[in-house]
mmCIF file with all atom_site columns, C-alpha atoms in Angstrom:
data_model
loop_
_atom_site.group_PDB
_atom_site.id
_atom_site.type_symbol
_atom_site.label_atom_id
_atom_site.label_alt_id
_atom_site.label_comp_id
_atom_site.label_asym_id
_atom_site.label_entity_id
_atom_site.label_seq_id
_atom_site.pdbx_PDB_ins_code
_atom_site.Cartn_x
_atom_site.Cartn_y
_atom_site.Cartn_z
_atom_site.occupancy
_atom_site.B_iso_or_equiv
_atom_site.pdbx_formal_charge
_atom_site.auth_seq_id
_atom_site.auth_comp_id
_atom_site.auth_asym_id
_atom_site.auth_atom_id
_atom_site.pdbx_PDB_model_num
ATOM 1  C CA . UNK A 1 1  ? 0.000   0.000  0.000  1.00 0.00 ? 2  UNK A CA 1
ATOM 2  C CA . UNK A 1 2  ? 1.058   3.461  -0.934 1.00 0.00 ? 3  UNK A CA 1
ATOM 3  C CA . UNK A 1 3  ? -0.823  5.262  2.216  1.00 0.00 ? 4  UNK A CA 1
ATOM 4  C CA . UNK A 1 4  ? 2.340   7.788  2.906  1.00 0.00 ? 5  UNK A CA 1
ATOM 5  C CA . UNK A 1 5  ? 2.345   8.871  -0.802 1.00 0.00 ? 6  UNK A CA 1
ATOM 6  C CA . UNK A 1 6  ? -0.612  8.920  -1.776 1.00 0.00 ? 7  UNK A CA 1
ATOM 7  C CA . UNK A 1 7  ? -2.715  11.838 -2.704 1.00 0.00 ? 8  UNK A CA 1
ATOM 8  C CA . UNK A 1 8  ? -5.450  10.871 -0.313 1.00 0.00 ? 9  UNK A CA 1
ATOM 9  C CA . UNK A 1 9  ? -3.160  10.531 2.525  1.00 0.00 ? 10 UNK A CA 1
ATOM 10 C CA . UNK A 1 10 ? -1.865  14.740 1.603  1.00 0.00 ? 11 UNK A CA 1
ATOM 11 C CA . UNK A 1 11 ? -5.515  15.473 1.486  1.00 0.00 ? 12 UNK A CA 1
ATOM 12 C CA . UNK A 1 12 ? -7.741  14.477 4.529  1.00 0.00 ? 13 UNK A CA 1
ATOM 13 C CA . UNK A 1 13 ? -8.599  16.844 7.011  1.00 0.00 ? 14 UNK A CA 1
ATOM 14 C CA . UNK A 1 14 ? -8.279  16.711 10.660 1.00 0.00 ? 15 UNK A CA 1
ATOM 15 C CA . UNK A 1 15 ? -10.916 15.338 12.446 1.00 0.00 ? 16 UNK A CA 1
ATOM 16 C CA . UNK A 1 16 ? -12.734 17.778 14.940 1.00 0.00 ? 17 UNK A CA 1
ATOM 17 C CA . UNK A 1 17 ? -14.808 16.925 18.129 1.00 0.00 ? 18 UNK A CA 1
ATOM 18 C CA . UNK A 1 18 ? -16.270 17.186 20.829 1.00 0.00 ? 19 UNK A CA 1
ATOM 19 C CA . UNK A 1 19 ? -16.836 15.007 24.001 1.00 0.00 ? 20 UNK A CA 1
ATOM 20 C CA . UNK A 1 20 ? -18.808 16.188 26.629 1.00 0.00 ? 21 UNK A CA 1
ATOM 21 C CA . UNK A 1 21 ? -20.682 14.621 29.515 1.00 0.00 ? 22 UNK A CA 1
ATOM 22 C CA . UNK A 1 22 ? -24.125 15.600 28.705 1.00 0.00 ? 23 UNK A CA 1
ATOM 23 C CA . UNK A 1 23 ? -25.617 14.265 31.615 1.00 0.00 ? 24 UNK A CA 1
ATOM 24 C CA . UNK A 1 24 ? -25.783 17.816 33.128 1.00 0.00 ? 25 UNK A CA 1
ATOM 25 C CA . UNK A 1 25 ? -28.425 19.319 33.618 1.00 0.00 ? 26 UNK A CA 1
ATOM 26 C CA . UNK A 1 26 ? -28.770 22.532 30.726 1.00 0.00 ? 27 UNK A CA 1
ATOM 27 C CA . UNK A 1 27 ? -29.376 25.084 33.507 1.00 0.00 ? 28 UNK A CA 1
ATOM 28 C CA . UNK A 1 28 ? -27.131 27.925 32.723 1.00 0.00 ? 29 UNK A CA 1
ATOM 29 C CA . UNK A 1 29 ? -26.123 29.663 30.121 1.00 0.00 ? 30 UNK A CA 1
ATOM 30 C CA . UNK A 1 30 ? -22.756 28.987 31.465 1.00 0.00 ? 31 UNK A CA 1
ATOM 31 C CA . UNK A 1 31 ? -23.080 24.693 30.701 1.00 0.00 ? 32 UNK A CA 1
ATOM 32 C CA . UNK A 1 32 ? -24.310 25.635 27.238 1.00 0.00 ? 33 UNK A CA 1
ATOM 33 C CA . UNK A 1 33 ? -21.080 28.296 26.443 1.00 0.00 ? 34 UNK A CA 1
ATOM 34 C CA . UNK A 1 34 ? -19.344 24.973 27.479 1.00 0.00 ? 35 UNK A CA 1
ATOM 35 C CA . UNK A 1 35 ? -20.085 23.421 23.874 1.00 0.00 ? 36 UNK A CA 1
ATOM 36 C CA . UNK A 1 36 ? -20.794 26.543 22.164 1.00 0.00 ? 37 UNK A CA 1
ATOM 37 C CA . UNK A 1 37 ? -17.783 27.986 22.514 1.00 0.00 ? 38 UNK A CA 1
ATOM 38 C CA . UNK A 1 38 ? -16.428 25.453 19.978 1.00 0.00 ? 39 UNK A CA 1
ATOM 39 C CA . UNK A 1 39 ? -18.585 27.003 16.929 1.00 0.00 ? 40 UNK A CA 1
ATOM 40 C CA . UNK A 1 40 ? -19.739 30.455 15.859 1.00 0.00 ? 41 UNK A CA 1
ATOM 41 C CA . UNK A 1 41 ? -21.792 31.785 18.367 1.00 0.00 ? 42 UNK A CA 1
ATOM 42 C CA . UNK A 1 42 ? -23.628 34.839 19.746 1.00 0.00 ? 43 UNK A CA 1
ATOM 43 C CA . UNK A 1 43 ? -20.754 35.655 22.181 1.00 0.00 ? 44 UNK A CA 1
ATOM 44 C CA . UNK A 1 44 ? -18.082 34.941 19.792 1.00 0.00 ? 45 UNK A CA 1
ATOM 45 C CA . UNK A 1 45 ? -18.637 37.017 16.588 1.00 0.00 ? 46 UNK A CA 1
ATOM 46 C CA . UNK A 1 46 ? -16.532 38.758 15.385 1.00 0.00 ? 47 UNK A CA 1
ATOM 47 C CA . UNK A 1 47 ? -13.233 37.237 17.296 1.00 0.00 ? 48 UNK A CA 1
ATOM 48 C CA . UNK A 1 48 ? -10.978 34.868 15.386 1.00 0.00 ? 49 UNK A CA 1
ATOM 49 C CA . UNK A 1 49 ? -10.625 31.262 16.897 1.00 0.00 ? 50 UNK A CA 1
ATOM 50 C CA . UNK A 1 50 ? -7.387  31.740 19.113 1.00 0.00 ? 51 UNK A CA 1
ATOM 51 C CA . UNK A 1 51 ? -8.331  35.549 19.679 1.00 0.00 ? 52 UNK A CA 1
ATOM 52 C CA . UNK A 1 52 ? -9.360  36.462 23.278 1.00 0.00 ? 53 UNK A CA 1
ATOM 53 C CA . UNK A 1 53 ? -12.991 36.605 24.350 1.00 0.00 ? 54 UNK A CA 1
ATOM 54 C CA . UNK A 1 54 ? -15.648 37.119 27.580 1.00 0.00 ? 55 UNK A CA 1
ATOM 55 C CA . UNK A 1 55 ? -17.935 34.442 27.397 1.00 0.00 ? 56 UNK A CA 1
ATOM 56 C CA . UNK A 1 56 ? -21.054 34.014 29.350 1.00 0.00 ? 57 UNK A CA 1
ATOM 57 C CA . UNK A 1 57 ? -20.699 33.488 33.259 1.00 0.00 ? 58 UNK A CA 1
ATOM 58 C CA . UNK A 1 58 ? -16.797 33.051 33.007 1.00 0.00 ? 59 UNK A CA 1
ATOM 59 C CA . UNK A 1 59 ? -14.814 34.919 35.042 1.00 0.00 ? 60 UNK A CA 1
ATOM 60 C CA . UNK A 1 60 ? -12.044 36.376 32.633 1.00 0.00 ? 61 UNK A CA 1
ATOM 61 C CA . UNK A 1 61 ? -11.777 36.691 29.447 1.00 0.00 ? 62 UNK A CA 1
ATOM 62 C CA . UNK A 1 62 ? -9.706  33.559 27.491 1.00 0.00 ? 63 UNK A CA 1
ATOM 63 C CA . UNK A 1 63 ? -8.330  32.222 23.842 1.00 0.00 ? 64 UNK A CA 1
ATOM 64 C CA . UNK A 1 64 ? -11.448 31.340 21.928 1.00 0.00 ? 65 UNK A CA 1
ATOM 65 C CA . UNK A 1 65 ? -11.154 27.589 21.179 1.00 0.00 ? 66 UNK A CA 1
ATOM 66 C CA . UNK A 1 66 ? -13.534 27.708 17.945 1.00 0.00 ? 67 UNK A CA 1
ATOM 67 C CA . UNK A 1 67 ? -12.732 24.963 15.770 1.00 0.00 ? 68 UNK A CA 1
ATOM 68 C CA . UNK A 1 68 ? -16.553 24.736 13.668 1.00 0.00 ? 69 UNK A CA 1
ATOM 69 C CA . UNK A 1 69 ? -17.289 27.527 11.441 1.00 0.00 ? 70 UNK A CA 1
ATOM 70 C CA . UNK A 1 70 ? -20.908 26.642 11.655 1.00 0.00 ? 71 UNK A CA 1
ATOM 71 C CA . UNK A 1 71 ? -23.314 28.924 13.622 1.00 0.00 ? 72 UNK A CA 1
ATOM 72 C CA . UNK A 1 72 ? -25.188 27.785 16.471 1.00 0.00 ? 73 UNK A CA 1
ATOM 73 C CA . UNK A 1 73 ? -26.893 28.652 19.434 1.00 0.00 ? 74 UNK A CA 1
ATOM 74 C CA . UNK A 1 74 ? -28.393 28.068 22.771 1.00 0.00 ? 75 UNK A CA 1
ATOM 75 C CA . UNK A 1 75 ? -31.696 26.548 21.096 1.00 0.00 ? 76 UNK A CA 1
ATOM 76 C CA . UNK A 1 76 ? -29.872 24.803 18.053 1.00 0.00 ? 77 UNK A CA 1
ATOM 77 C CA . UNK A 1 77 ? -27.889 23.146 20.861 1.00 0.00 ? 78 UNK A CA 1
ATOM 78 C CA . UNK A 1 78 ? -30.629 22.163 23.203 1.00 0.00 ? 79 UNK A CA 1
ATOM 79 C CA . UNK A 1 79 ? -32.290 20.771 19.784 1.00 0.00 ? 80 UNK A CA 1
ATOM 80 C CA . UNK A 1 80 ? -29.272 18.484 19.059 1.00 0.00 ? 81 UNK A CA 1
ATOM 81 C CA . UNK A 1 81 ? -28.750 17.386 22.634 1.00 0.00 ? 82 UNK A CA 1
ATOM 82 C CA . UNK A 1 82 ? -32.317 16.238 23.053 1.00 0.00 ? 83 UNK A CA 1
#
């Protein structure tokens, strides 16, 4: 097999997720920035992944660690997660 120099091999992109332990319970806005800090967001526009941001109930500001250009938010999550 030819894995190392083949074209496919050059090509594939990384693999992205997320695991989580959703057996909290969705109470705060604060366990939902958990996961939606990951993807475009309502507290995130307009920062670049890696940028610094404030997001909802944490303390300081920190590095965004967006890695999904997709939007979502607090209801598109709570519509996935059920």
């Amino acid at each position: 097999s030819q894995v190392g120099n083949s074209t496919f091999a050059r090509e594939q992109q990384p693999l992205k997720a997320i695991i989580t332990n959703t057996n909290e319970v969705w109470d705060t806005e604060w366990n939902r920035a958990q996961i939606l800090q990951y993807f475009s967001t309502y507290f995130n526009e307009g920062v670049a992944p890696g940028g610094f941001l404030w997001g909802p109930g944490f303390y300081a500001p920190y590095r965004s660690p967006q890695i999904f250009s997709e939007y979502l938010d607090p209801s598109g999550l709570d519509a996935v997660l059920v």
